[in-house]
Coordinates of C-alpha atoms in Angstrom, one line a residue:
M1 CA 367.1 127.3 -38.0
A2 CA 365.1 126.8 -34.8
Q3 CA 364.4 123.2 -35.7
A4 CA 368.1 122.5 -36.3
A5 CA 368.9 124.0 -32.9
Q6 CA 366.3 122.0 -31.2
K7 CA 367.6 118.8 -32.8
E8 CA 371.1 119.6 -31.6
Q9 CA 369.8 120.1 -28.1
T10 CA 368.0 116.8 -27.9
D11 CA 371.2 115.1 -29.1
M12 CA 373.3 116.7 -26.3
L13 CA 373.6 116.2 -22.6
R14 CA 373.8 119.5 -20.8
T15 CA 374.2 119.8 -17.1
I16 CA 373.3 123.2 -15.7
S17 CA 374.9 124.0 -12.4
P18 CA 372.4 125.2 -9.7
V19 CA 375.3 127.2 -8.2
D20 CA 375.5 129.8 -10.9
E21 CA 373.4 128.4 -13.8
S22 CA 376.5 127.8 -15.9
V23 CA 376.8 124.9 -18.3
L24 CA 378.9 122.5 -16.3
V25 CA 378.9 119.5 -18.7
E26 CA 378.1 119.4 -22.4
R27 CA 378.6 116.4 -24.5
P28 CA 376.8 114.3 -27.1
L29 CA 374.3 111.7 -26.0
Q30 CA 375.1 108.2 -27.1
T31 CA 372.7 106.4 -29.4
F32 CA 371.2 102.9 -29.3
A33 CA 374.0 101.8 -31.6
D34 CA 376.3 102.5 -28.7
V35 CA 373.9 100.6 -26.4
D36 CA 374.0 97.6 -28.7
A37 CA 377.8 97.5 -28.7
M38 CA 377.9 98.0 -24.9
L39 CA 375.5 95.2 -24.2
A40 CA 377.4 92.9 -26.5
R41 CA 380.6 93.6 -24.5
A42 CA 378.7 93.2 -21.2
K43 CA 377.3 89.8 -22.2
A44 CA 380.7 88.6 -23.4
A45 CA 382.6 89.9 -20.3
Q46 CA 380.1 88.3 -17.9
K47 CA 380.9 84.8 -19.0
A48 CA 384.5 85.2 -17.6
W49 CA 383.6 87.5 -14.7
K50 CA 381.2 85.1 -13.0
L51 CA 384.0 82.6 -12.7
V52 CA 386.4 85.0 -10.9
P53 CA 386.9 83.9 -7.3
M54 CA 385.0 85.8 -4.7
A55 CA 388.2 86.9 -2.9
E56 CA 389.5 88.5 -6.1
K57 CA 386.2 90.3 -6.6
Q58 CA 386.3 91.6 -3.0
A59 CA 389.8 92.9 -3.5
L60 CA 388.8 94.7 -6.7
M61 CA 385.8 96.4 -5.0
L62 CA 388.1 97.7 -2.2
K63 CA 390.6 99.0 -4.6
F64 CA 387.8 100.7 -6.4
M65 CA 386.7 102.3 -3.1
D66 CA 390.2 103.4 -2.3
A67 CA 390.5 105.1 -5.7
L68 CA 387.4 107.1 -5.1
V69 CA 388.4 108.0 -1.5
A70 CA 391.8 109.3 -2.7
K71 CA 390.0 111.9 -4.8
A72 CA 387.2 112.7 -2.3
D73 CA 387.9 116.4 -1.9
E74 CA 388.0 116.9 -5.7
I75 CA 384.9 114.8 -6.1
G76 CA 383.1 116.9 -3.4
V77 CA 383.6 120.2 -5.2
E78 CA 382.6 118.6 -8.5
L79 CA 379.5 117.2 -6.9
T80 CA 378.5 120.5 -5.3
K81 CA 378.7 122.2 -8.7
Q82 CA 376.6 119.4 -10.3
M83 CA 373.7 119.3 -7.8
G84 CA 374.1 122.1 -5.2
R85 CA 374.7 120.4 -1.9
P86 CA 377.1 122.5 0.2
V87 CA 380.7 121.5 -0.2
R88 CA 381.2 121.0 3.5
Y89 CA 379.1 117.8 3.1
T90 CA 379.7 116.4 -0.4
A91 CA 383.1 114.8 0.1
G92 CA 381.5 113.0 3.1
E93 CA 379.2 111.1 0.8
V94 CA 382.3 109.3 -0.6
T95 CA 384.4 109.0 2.6
G96 CA 381.5 108.3 4.9
A97 CA 378.4 106.5 3.7
M98 CA 379.9 105.1 0.5
V99 CA 382.9 103.5 2.3
E100 CA 380.7 102.1 5.1
R101 CA 378.3 100.5 2.5
I102 CA 381.1 99.1 0.3
K103 CA 382.9 97.5 3.2
Y104 CA 379.7 96.0 4.6
M105 CA 378.7 94.5 1.2
V106 CA 382.2 93.2 0.6
D107 CA 382.3 91.6 4.0
M108 CA 378.9 90.0 3.8
A109 CA 379.1 88.7 0.1
P110 CA 380.7 85.3 0.8
K111 CA 378.0 84.4 3.3
A112 CA 375.2 86.0 1.5
L113 CA 376.0 84.3 -1.8
A114 CA 377.0 80.9 -0.4
D115 CA 375.1 77.7 -1.2
I116 CA 372.1 77.0 1.0
I117 CA 372.1 73.4 2.3
P118 CA 368.6 72.3 3.3
P119 CA 368.5 70.7 6.8
D120 CA 366.4 67.7 5.8
A121 CA 369.1 66.0 3.6
K122 CA 368.1 62.7 2.1
E123 CA 370.5 59.9 2.3
G124 CA 372.2 59.3 -1.1
F125 CA 371.4 62.8 -2.3
K126 CA 373.3 66.0 -2.2
R127 CA 370.8 68.9 -2.1
F128 CA 371.7 72.5 -2.2
I129 CA 370.4 75.9 -3.5
R130 CA 373.0 77.9 -5.5
R131 CA 372.7 81.6 -6.3
E132 CA 373.7 82.3 -9.9
P133 CA 374.3 85.7 -11.4
V134 CA 371.4 87.0 -13.5
G135 CA 373.7 88.4 -16.2
V136 CA 373.7 92.1 -17.2
V137 CA 372.3 94.6 -14.7
A138 CA 371.2 98.0 -16.0
I139 CA 371.2 100.8 -13.4
I140 CA 369.3 104.1 -13.8
A141 CA 370.7 106.3 -11.0
P142 CA 369.5 109.5 -9.4
W143 CA 371.2 112.8 -8.8
N144 CA 370.3 113.5 -5.1
Y145 CA 372.8 111.0 -3.6
P146 CA 374.6 110.0 -6.8
Y147 CA 377.4 108.0 -5.2
I148 CA 375.7 105.9 -2.5
T149 CA 372.5 105.2 -4.4
S150 CA 374.6 103.8 -7.3
I151 CA 376.9 101.9 -5.1
N152 CA 373.9 100.2 -3.5
T153 CA 373.5 98.2 -6.7
I154 CA 376.8 98.4 -8.6
V155 CA 378.9 96.7 -5.9
P156 CA 376.5 93.8 -5.0
A157 CA 375.8 93.2 -8.7
L158 CA 379.5 92.8 -9.4
L159 CA 380.2 90.8 -6.4
A160 CA 377.5 88.4 -7.4
G161 CA 379.1 87.9 -10.8
N162 CA 377.0 90.2 -13.0
T163 CA 378.2 92.9 -15.3
V164 CA 376.8 96.5 -15.1
V165 CA 375.7 99.2 -17.5
L166 CA 375.1 102.4 -15.7
K167 CA 373.0 105.3 -17.0
H168 CA 373.5 108.1 -14.5
S169 CA 371.3 111.2 -14.1
A170 CA 371.9 114.0 -16.6
Q171 CA 372.4 116.2 -13.6
T172 CA 375.3 114.2 -12.2
P173 CA 377.0 112.6 -15.2
L174 CA 380.5 113.2 -13.8
C175 CA 379.8 110.6 -11.1
A176 CA 379.6 107.9 -13.7
D177 CA 382.9 109.1 -15.1
R178 CA 384.5 108.9 -11.6
F179 CA 383.2 105.3 -11.2
A180 CA 384.7 104.3 -14.6
E181 CA 388.0 106.0 -13.7
A182 CA 388.2 104.2 -10.3
F183 CA 387.3 100.8 -11.7
K184 CA 390.0 101.2 -14.3
A185 CA 392.5 102.1 -11.6
A186 CA 391.4 99.1 -9.6
G187 CA 392.0 96.8 -12.6
L188 CA 388.5 95.7 -13.3
P189 CA 388.3 93.7 -16.5
E190 CA 387.0 95.5 -19.6
G191 CA 383.3 95.3 -20.2
V192 CA 382.4 94.4 -16.6
F193 CA 381.4 98.0 -15.7
Q194 CA 380.3 100.5 -18.4
H195 CA 378.4 103.8 -18.4
I196 CA 376.4 105.6 -20.9
D197 CA 374.6 109.0 -21.5
L198 CA 371.2 108.4 -23.1
S199 CA 368.0 110.2 -23.8
H200 CA 364.8 109.0 -22.0
A201 CA 363.7 107.1 -25.2
D202 CA 367.0 105.3 -25.6
S203 CA 367.1 104.5 -21.8
E204 CA 363.7 102.7 -22.3
K205 CA 365.2 100.8 -25.2
L206 CA 368.2 99.8 -23.0
M207 CA 365.9 98.4 -20.3
A208 CA 363.7 96.6 -22.9
D209 CA 366.7 94.9 -24.6
P210 CA 366.6 91.1 -24.1
R211 CA 370.2 91.2 -23.1
V212 CA 369.4 93.1 -19.9
D213 CA 368.5 90.7 -17.1
F214 CA 367.8 93.1 -14.2
V215 CA 367.0 96.8 -13.9
N216 CA 367.5 99.0 -10.9
F217 CA 365.9 102.4 -10.8
T218 CA 365.7 105.2 -8.2
G219 CA 363.4 108.1 -8.9
S220 CA 359.8 109.2 -9.3
V221 CA 356.7 107.1 -9.3
K222 CA 355.9 108.2 -12.8
A223 CA 359.3 107.1 -14.1
G224 CA 358.9 103.8 -12.2
H225 CA 355.8 103.1 -14.2
T226 CA 357.9 103.7 -17.4
V227 CA 360.5 101.2 -16.2
Q228 CA 357.8 98.5 -15.6
K229 CA 356.4 99.1 -19.1
A230 CA 359.9 99.0 -20.7
I231 CA 360.6 95.5 -19.2
S232 CA 357.0 94.2 -19.5
N233 CA 357.8 91.9 -22.5
K234 CA 360.5 90.1 -20.5
F235 CA 360.2 88.0 -17.4
I236 CA 362.8 89.9 -15.4
V237 CA 362.7 91.8 -12.1
A238 CA 363.2 95.5 -11.5
G239 CA 364.4 97.0 -8.2
L240 CA 362.5 100.3 -7.7
E241 CA 363.0 102.9 -5.1
L242 CA 360.3 105.5 -5.8
G243 CA 359.4 108.9 -4.3
G244 CA 356.8 109.3 -1.5
K245 CA 355.4 111.8 0.9
D246 CA 357.3 111.0 4.1
P247 CA 355.4 111.9 7.3
A248 CA 356.6 112.1 10.9
Y249 CA 354.5 112.1 14.1
V250 CA 355.7 113.7 17.3
R251 CA 353.9 112.1 20.3
A252 CA 353.1 113.9 23.6
D253 CA 355.8 111.8 25.4
A254 CA 358.5 112.4 22.7
K255 CA 362.0 113.6 23.7
L256 CA 361.4 117.0 22.2
G257 CA 365.0 118.0 21.7
H258 CA 365.7 114.8 19.8
A259 CA 362.5 115.1 17.7
I260 CA 363.3 118.7 16.7
E261 CA 366.9 118.0 15.8
S262 CA 366.0 114.9 13.8
L263 CA 363.1 116.4 11.9
V264 CA 364.8 119.7 11.1
D265 CA 367.7 117.7 9.6
G266 CA 365.2 115.3 7.9
A267 CA 363.4 118.3 6.3
F268 CA 366.3 120.4 5.3
F269 CA 369.4 118.3 4.7
N270 CA 370.3 118.3 1.0
S271 CA 367.8 121.1 0.7
G272 CA 365.1 118.6 1.4
Q273 CA 366.0 116.6 -1.7
C274 CA 366.3 113.2 0.0
C275 CA 364.6 109.9 -0.8
C276 CA 363.2 109.9 2.8
G277 CA 363.1 113.7 3.3
I278 CA 360.5 114.7 5.8
E279 CA 357.5 116.3 4.0
R280 CA 354.8 116.3 6.6
I281 CA 354.9 116.6 10.4
Y282 CA 352.0 115.8 12.8
V283 CA 352.5 117.1 16.3
H284 CA 350.5 116.2 19.4
A285 CA 348.6 119.3 20.7
D286 CA 350.3 119.0 24.2
V287 CA 353.8 119.7 22.7
Y288 CA 352.8 121.6 19.5
D289 CA 353.8 125.1 20.6
D290 CA 357.2 124.0 22.1
F291 CA 357.9 121.9 19.0
V292 CA 357.2 124.7 16.6
K293 CA 359.3 127.2 18.6
G294 CA 362.2 124.8 18.8
F295 CA 361.9 123.9 15.1
V296 CA 361.9 127.5 14.0
D297 CA 364.9 128.3 16.3
L298 CA 367.0 125.5 14.9
T299 CA 366.0 126.2 11.3
N300 CA 367.2 129.8 11.7
Q301 CA 370.7 128.5 12.5
Y302 CA 371.1 127.3 8.9
V303 CA 373.4 129.4 6.8
L304 CA 371.9 129.9 3.3
G305 CA 374.4 130.8 0.7
N306 CA 376.8 129.8 -2.0
P307 CA 377.3 126.0 -1.6
L308 CA 381.0 126.4 -2.6
D309 CA 381.5 128.4 0.6
A310 CA 382.5 126.2 3.5
A311 CA 380.3 128.2 5.9
T312 CA 377.1 127.4 4.0
T313 CA 374.9 124.7 5.4
L314 CA 371.9 125.1 3.1
G315 CA 372.4 125.4 -0.6
P316 CA 370.2 125.8 -3.7
M317 CA 367.7 123.3 -4.9
V318 CA 368.9 121.4 -8.0
R319 CA 366.8 123.3 -10.5
T320 CA 364.8 126.5 -10.7
A321 CA 361.7 124.5 -11.5
A322 CA 362.1 122.6 -8.2
A323 CA 362.5 125.8 -6.2
D324 CA 359.4 127.3 -7.9
F325 CA 357.5 124.1 -7.0
V326 CA 358.4 124.6 -3.3
R327 CA 357.5 128.3 -3.4
G328 CA 354.1 127.3 -4.7
Q329 CA 353.7 124.8 -1.8
V330 CA 354.6 127.5 0.7
E331 CA 352.1 130.0 -0.9
E332 CA 349.4 127.3 -0.8
A333 CA 350.1 126.5 2.8
V334 CA 350.1 130.2 3.9
A335 CA 346.8 130.8 2.0
A336 CA 345.3 127.8 3.7
G337 CA 346.1 129.3 7.1

């Protein structure tokens, strides 16, 4: 009986909300048979998609953006329930940073993807360098900024004439659903963007498949090694944004108010769960006491509480295990003096 229950669990995607530990999403994981069919559709769709004029691709991306923005408030509440960021901030990921990035990428695409004409042209020869789409792009997306980190690859990949298969984090699977819904509303041709829920093992098979021509991954260093191993039998490139231990240094001549405001925000926004979240601060002895006092005073202004409450400015970490890890770090630091 226990074995049967375990098998069922490994075949299911379950998203536990950090707000109240309820099961927010529960649905079957797809299998590699689904991957096979999806990649076949992506390969077939890419042949026509790469020939679509740039202006048409640009218009589709903007329609996609507008479809997401139209539901930003709804998406914000949904995102808070998935990963815990206070609701006063979550809609802003869609209406702020995401909009800014999509517009920038749409605007720059014609120039960025135009032919390069070498200056030393030889008489009688027409020389140029042309950027061609690579084919099928697989994206493995993270939960901490699930819209903008995905958009960073999805939109440029599509503008360049590639097709996309997105495997979003099991913590934020509804974001992938929202992308699919918005692309459908925008009129994107079938097979150009697809998303899938997979186990880690089947995600590796997806990346290793010869029909995948580029992989983009955001996550841990350990998982980055897994990505590199998965694609090691192919001569393809992976774009990796991996975790680090981001330090800051406050000099003696720093504008202290600015330094305090920036570093408190850098340490605590999104409950510290940022790709570039501040994890270590070195402070010059001349300003150390004033910096610490200011840092503590500003930190105490945060409102810790239910992230679905508009007054809350600091919500829960994404998982109990993550919170326990931070508690351990605090205990270690206090023990060390």
